[in-house]
Coordinates of C-alpha atoms and ligand atoms in Angstrom, one line a residue:
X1 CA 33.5 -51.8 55.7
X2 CA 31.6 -49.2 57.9
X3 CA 34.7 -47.2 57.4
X4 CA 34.6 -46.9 54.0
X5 CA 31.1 -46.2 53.7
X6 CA 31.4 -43.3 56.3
X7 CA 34.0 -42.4 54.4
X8 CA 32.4 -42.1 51.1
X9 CA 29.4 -40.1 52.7
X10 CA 31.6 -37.8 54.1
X11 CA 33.4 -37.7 50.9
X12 CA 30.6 -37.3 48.9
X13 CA 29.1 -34.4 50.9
X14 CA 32.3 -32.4 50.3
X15 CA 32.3 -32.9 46.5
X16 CA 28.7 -32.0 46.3
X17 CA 29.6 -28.3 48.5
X18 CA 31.6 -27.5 45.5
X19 CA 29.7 -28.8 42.6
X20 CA 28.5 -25.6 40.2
X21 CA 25.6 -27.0 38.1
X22 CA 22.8 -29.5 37.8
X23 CA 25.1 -31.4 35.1
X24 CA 28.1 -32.1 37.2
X25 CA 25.4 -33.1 39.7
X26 CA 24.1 -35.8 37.6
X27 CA 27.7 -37.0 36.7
X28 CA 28.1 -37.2 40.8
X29 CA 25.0 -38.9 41.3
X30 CA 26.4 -42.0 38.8
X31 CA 29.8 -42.2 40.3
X32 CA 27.9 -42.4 43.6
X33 CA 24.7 -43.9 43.9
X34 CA 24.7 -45.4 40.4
X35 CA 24.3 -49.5 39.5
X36 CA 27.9 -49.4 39.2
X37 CA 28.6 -46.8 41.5
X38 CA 31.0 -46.5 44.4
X39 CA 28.1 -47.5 46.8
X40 CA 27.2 -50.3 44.7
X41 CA 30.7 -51.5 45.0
X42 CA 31.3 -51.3 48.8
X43 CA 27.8 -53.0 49.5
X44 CA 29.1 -55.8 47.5
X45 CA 30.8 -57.0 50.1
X46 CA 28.0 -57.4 52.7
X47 CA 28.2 -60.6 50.6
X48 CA 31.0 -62.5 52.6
X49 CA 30.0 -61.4 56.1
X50 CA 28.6 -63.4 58.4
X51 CA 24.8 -63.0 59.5
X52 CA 25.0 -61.2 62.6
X53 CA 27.6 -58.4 60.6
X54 CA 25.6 -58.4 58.2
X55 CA 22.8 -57.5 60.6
X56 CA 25.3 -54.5 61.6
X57 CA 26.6 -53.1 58.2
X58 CA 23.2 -53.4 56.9
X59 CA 21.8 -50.8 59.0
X60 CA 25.4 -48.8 58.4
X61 CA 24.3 -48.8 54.9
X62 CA 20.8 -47.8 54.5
X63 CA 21.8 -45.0 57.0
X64 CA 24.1 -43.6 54.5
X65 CA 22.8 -44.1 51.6
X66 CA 19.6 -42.2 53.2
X67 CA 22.2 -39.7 54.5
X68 CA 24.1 -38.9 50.6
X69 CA 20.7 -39.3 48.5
X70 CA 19.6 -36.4 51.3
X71 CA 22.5 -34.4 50.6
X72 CA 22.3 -35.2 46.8
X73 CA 18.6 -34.0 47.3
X74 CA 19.7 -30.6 49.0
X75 CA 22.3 -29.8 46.2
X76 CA 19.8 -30.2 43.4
X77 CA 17.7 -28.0 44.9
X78 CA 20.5 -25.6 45.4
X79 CA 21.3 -25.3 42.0
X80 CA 18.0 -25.7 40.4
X81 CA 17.4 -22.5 42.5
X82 CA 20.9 -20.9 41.2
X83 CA 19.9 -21.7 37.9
X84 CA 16.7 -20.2 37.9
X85 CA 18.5 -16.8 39.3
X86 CA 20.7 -16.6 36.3
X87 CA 18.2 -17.1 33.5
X88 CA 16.1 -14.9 35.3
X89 CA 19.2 -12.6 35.7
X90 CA 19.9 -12.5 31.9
X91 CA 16.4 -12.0 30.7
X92 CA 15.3 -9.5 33.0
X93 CA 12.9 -7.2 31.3
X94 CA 11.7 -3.8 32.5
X95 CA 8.5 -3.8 31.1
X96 CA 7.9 0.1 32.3
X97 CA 10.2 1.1 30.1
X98 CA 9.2 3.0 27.0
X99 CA 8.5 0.1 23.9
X100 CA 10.3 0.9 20.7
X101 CA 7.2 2.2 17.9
X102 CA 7.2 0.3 14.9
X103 CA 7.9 3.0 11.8
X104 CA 3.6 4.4 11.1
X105 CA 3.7 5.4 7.0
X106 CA 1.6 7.4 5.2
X107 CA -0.8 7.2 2.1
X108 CA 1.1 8.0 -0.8
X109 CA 0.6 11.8 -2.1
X110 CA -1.7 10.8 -5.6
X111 CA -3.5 8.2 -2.9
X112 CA -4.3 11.1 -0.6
X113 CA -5.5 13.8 -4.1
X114 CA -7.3 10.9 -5.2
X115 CA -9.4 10.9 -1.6
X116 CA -9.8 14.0 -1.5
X117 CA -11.4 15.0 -5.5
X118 CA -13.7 11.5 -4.5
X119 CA -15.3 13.8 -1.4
X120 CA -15.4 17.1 -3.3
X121 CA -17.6 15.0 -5.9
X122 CA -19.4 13.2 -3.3
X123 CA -20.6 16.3 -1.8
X124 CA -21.9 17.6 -5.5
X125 CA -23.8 13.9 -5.8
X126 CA -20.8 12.3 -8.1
X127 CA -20.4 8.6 -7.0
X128 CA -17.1 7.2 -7.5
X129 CA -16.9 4.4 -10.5
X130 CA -14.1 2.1 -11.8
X131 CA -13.6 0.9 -15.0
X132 CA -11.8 -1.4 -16.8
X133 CA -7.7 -0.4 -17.4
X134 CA -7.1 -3.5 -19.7
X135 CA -10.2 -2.6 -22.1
X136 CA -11.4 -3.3 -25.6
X137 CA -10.4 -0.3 -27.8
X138 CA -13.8 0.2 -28.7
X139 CA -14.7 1.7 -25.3
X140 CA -11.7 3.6 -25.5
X141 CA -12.2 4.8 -29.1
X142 CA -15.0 4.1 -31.2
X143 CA -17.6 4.1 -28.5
X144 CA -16.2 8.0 -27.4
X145 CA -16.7 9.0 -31.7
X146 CA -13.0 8.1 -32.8
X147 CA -14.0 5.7 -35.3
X148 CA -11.0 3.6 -36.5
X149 CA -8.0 4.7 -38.2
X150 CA -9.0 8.3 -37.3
X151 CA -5.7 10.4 -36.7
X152 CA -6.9 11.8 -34.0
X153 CA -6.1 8.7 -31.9
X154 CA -2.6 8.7 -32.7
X155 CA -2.6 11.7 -30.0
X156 CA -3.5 9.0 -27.0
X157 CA -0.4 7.2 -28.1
X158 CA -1.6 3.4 -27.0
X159 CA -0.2 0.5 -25.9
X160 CA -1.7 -2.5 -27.4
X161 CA -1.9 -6.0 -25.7
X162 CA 0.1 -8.9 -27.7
X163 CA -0.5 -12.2 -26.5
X164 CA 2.1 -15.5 -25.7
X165 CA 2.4 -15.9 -29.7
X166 CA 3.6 -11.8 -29.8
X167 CA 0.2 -10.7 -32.0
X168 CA -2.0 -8.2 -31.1
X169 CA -4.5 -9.4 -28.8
X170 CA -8.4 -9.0 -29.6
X171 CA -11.9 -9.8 -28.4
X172 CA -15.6 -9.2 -29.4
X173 CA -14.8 -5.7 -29.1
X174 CA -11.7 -5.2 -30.8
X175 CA -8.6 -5.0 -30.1
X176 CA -7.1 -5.0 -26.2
X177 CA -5.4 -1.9 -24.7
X178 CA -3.7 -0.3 -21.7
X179 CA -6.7 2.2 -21.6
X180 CA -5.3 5.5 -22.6
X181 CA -7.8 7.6 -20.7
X182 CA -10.6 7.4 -18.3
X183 CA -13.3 8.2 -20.9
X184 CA -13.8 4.4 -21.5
X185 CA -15.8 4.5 -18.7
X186 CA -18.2 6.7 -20.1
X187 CA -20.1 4.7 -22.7
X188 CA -19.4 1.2 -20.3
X189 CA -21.5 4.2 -17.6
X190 CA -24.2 4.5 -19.8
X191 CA -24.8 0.7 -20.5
X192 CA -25.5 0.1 -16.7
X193 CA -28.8 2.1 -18.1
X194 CA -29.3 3.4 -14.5
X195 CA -30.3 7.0 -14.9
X196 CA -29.5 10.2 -14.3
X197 CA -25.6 9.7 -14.5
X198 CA -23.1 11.7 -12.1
X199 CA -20.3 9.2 -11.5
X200 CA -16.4 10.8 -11.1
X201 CA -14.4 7.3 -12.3
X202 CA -10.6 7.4 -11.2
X203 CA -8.3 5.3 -12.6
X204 CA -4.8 4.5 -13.9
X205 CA -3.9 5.4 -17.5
X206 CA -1.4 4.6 -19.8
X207 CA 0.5 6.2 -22.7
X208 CA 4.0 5.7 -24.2
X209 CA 5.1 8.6 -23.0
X210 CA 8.1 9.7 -20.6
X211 CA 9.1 12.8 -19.4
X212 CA 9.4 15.9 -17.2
X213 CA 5.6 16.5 -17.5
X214 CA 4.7 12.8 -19.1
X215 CA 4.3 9.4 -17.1
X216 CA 4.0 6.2 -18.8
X217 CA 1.3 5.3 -15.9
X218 CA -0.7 8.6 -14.6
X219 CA -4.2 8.8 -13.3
X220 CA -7.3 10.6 -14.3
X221 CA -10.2 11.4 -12.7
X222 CA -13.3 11.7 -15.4
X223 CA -16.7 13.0 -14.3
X224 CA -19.8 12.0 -16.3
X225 CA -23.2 13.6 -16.0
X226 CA -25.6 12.7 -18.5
X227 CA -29.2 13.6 -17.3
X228 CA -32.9 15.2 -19.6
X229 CA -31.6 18.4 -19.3
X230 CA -27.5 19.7 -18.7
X231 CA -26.2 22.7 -19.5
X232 CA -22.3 24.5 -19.9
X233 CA -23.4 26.7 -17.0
X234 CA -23.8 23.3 -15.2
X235 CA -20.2 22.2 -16.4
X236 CA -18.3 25.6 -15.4
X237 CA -21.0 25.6 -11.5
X238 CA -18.7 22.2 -11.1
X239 CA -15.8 22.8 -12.3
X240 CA -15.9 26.2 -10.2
X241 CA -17.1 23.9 -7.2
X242 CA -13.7 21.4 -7.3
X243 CA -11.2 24.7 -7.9
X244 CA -12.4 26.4 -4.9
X245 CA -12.4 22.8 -3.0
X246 CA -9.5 22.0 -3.8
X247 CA -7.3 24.7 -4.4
X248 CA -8.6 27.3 -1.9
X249 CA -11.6 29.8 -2.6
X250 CA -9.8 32.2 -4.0
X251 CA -9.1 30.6 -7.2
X252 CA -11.5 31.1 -10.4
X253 CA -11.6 28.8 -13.2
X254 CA -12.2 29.7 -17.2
X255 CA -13.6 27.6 -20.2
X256 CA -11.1 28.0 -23.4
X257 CA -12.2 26.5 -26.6
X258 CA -11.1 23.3 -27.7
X259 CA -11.2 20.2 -29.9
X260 CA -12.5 16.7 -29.0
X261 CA -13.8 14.1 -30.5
X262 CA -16.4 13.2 -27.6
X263 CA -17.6 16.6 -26.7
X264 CA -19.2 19.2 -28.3
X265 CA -18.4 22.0 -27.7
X266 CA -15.2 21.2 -26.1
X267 CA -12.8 23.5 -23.6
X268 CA -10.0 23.3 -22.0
X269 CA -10.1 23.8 -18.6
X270 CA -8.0 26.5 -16.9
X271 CA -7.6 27.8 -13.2
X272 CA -6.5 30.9 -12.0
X273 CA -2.4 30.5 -11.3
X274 CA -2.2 30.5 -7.2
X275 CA 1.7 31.7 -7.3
X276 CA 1.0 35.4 -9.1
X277 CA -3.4 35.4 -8.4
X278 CA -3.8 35.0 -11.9
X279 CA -2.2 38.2 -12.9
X280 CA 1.0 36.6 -15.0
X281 CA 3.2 38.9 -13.3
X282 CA 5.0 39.1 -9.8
X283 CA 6.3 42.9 -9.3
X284 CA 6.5 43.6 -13.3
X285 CA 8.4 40.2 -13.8
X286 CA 6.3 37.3 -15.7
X287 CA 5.2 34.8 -13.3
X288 CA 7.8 31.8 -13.4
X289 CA 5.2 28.9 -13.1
X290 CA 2.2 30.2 -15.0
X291 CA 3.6 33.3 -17.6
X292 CA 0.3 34.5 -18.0
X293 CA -1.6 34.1 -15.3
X294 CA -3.7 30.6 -16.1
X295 CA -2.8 26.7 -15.7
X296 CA -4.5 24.2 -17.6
X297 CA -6.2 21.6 -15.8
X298 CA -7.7 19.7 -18.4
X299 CA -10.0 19.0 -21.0
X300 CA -14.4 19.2 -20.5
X301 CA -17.0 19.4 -22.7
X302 CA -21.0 18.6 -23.8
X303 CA -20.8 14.9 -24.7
X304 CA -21.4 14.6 -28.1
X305 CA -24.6 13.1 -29.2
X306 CA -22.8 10.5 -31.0
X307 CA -21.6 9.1 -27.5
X308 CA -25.0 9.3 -26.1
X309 CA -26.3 7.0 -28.7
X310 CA -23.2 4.3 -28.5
X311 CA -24.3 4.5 -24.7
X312 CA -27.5 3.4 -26.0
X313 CA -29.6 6.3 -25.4
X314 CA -31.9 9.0 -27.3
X315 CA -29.6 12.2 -27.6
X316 CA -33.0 14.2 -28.4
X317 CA -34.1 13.2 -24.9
X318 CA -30.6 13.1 -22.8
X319 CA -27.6 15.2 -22.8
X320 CA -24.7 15.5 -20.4
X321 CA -21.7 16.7 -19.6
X322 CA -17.9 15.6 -19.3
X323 CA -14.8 16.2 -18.2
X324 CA -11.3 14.7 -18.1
X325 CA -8.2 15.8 -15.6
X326 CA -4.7 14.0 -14.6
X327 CA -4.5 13.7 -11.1
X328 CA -0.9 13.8 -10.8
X329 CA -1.2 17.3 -12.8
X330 CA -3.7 18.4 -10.8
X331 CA -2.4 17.6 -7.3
X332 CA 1.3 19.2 -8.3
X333 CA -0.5 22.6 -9.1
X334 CA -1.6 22.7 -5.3
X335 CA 0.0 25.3 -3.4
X336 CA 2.9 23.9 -1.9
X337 CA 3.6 20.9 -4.2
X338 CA 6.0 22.3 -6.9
X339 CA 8.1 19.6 -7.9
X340 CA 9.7 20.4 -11.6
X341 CA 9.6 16.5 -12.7
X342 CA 6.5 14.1 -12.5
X343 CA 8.1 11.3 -12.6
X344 CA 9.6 11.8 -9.0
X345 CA 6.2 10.6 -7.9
X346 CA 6.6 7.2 -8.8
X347 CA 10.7 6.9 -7.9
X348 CA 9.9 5.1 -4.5
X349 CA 12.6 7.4 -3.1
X350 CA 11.7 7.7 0.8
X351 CA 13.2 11.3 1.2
X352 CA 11.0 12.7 -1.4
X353 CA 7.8 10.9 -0.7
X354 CA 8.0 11.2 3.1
X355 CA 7.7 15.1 2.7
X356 CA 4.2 15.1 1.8
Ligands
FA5_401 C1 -8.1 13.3 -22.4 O1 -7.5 12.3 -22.0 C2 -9.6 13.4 -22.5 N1 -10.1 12.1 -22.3 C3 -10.1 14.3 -21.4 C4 -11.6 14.7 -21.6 C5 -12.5 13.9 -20.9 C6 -12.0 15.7 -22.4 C7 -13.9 14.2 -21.1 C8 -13.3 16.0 -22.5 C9 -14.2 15.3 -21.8 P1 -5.9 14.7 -22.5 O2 -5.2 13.9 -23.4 O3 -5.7 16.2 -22.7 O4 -7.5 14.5 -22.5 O5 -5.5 14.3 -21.0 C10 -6.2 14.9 -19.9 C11 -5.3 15.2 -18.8 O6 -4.5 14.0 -18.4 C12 -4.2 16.2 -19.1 O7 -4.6 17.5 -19.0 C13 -3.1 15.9 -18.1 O8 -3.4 16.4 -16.9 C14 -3.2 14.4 -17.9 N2 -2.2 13.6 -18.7 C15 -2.3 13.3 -20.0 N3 -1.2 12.6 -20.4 C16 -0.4 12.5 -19.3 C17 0.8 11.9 -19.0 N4 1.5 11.1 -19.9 N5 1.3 12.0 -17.8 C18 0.6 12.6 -16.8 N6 -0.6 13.2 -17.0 C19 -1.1 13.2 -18.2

């Protein structure tokens, strides 16, 4: 009986030398040292011996066992210790290595005009508004002298709001639109009744309209002034100001006579073409972009008194100026941004939109 259990100590210290992991380990351990175990078995035995044997083999076996859960207690630590030195092995990490930079963007090219005309205005006093897009077609209309059924409106060709049921949707104020143009926002200005007005309010318009020079969704940029005394020389001093700002100080601006409903008189906004300096010709050839030498901007004007008074005020004691501009249109004019189709803007092509 002492035999066999030096012989299963001396076994089982040669199987643990070639165990590999912490799994075959445990598998050892059972066979071994386990209730059923090989140990288990032998010391069943001690049973049948007589007392002074038992005195004898006894000692034999707590000697062993001591002796294999020591060895048992050396391998685990061996190949907990292995096993550490892989892991670490396969997620070794050089941390002074350069880190991969996540991909920065960019403000889109109508979000970057749109900052910069709000800090040309800022700097002439013009505080940024907003206005309703979804609006009444009163504010959009009436309230700007285009009462209803006027032809005139047929020109900001609308889209109306239908509701769940498919008809047109209305409210106290008639009937509800995509706003067509940022001139809504002038009477809705006015109602605030916080006085003298110079407020620039950039939006989103819409108009069912589509293509090369149209969008279906564009945005304007509308100044407002509306103060006891304004003047047309006030009107072209701004308009001068934001050419100069924005398209470099060489460029001059002119006031051609036009047609609104909402100003009176009205122009037409035009700036000096930056390609040919506002000549119309490039060595004897018409210029390509402008043909004669001017670009329209957009449309200004002396708001008429009829808008003063839907704004609830006296026009014998105010009067004010306005003006109305696409920013798309605006920002393409500016040296360096010829692109021959507007729509391009809004494609959410990368290639295009990462160039600017
Ligand atoms: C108006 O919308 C007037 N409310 C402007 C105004 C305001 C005049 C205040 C006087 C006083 P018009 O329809 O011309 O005007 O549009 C003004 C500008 O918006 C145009 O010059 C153009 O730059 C831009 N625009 C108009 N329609 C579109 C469109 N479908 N896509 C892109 N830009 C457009």
């Amino acid at each position: 009986m002492e035999n066999e259990l030096r012989q299963l100590a001396s076994e089982s210290e040669k199987q643990l030398i070639g165990l590999k992991d912490l799994a075959a380990l445990e598998v050892l351990k059972i066979e071994v040292l386990g209730r059923k175990g090989k140990l288990a078995e032998i010391m069943k035995g001690i049973a049948t011996l007589s007392v002074d044997e038992k005195k004898v083999i006894g000692q034999v076996a707590n000697e062993v066992k001591a002796a294999i859960e020591t060895g048992f207690a050396a391998a685990e630590s061996r190949l907990a210790g292995a096993a550490e030195e892989s892991k670490n092995a396969a997620e070794w990490l050089d941390v002074s290595l350069p880190g991969v930079k996540p991909g920065v963007g960019h403000l889109h090219l109508t979000t970057q005009a749109i900052e910069d005309i709000t800090n040309i205005f800022a700097h002439l006093g013009f505080v940024r508004s907003r206005h309703p897009e979804v609006d009444w077609d009163y504010y959009a209309f009436e309230a700007v002298n285009m009462p209803k059924d006027h032809p005139a409106r047929d020109d900001w060709e609308t889209f109306f709001i239908a509701g769940a049921d498919g008809e047109q949707m209305t409210g106290k104020k008639g009937k509800i639109v995509l706003t067509p143009h940022t001139s809504n926002g002038q009477v809705r200005e006015m109602e605030k009744g916080v006085l003298p007005i110079r407020m620039v309010s950039i939006g989103k318009c819409y108009r069912r309209q589509a293509s090369a020079r149209h969008l279906p969704m564009f945005h304007q940029f509308e100044g407002l002034v509306v103060d006891k005394k304004s003047s047309v020389t006030e009107l072209k001093g701004v308009c001068d100001y934001f050419a100069k700002s924005y398209f470099g100080p060489d460029r001059v601006t002119r006031l051609r006579p036009y047609h609104f409903r909402f100003t009176e008189p009205s122009f037409e906004l035009d700036i000096s073409c930056g390609v040919c300096g506002g000549v119309g010709k490039i060595d004897g050839v018409k210029c390509k972009l402008c043909k004669e030498g001017w670009l329209e901007l957009g449309g200004a004007g002396m708001v008429h008194p009829n808008v003063i008074k839907a704004g609830g005020l006296d026009p014998d004691e105010y009067s004010g100026f306005a003006f109305g501009w696409g920013v798309e249109r605006t920002m393409m004019m500016r040296a360096g941004i010829n692109i021959d189709d507007i729509r391009l803007l809004y494609r959410d092509d990368l290639r295009f939109i990462r160039q600017f």
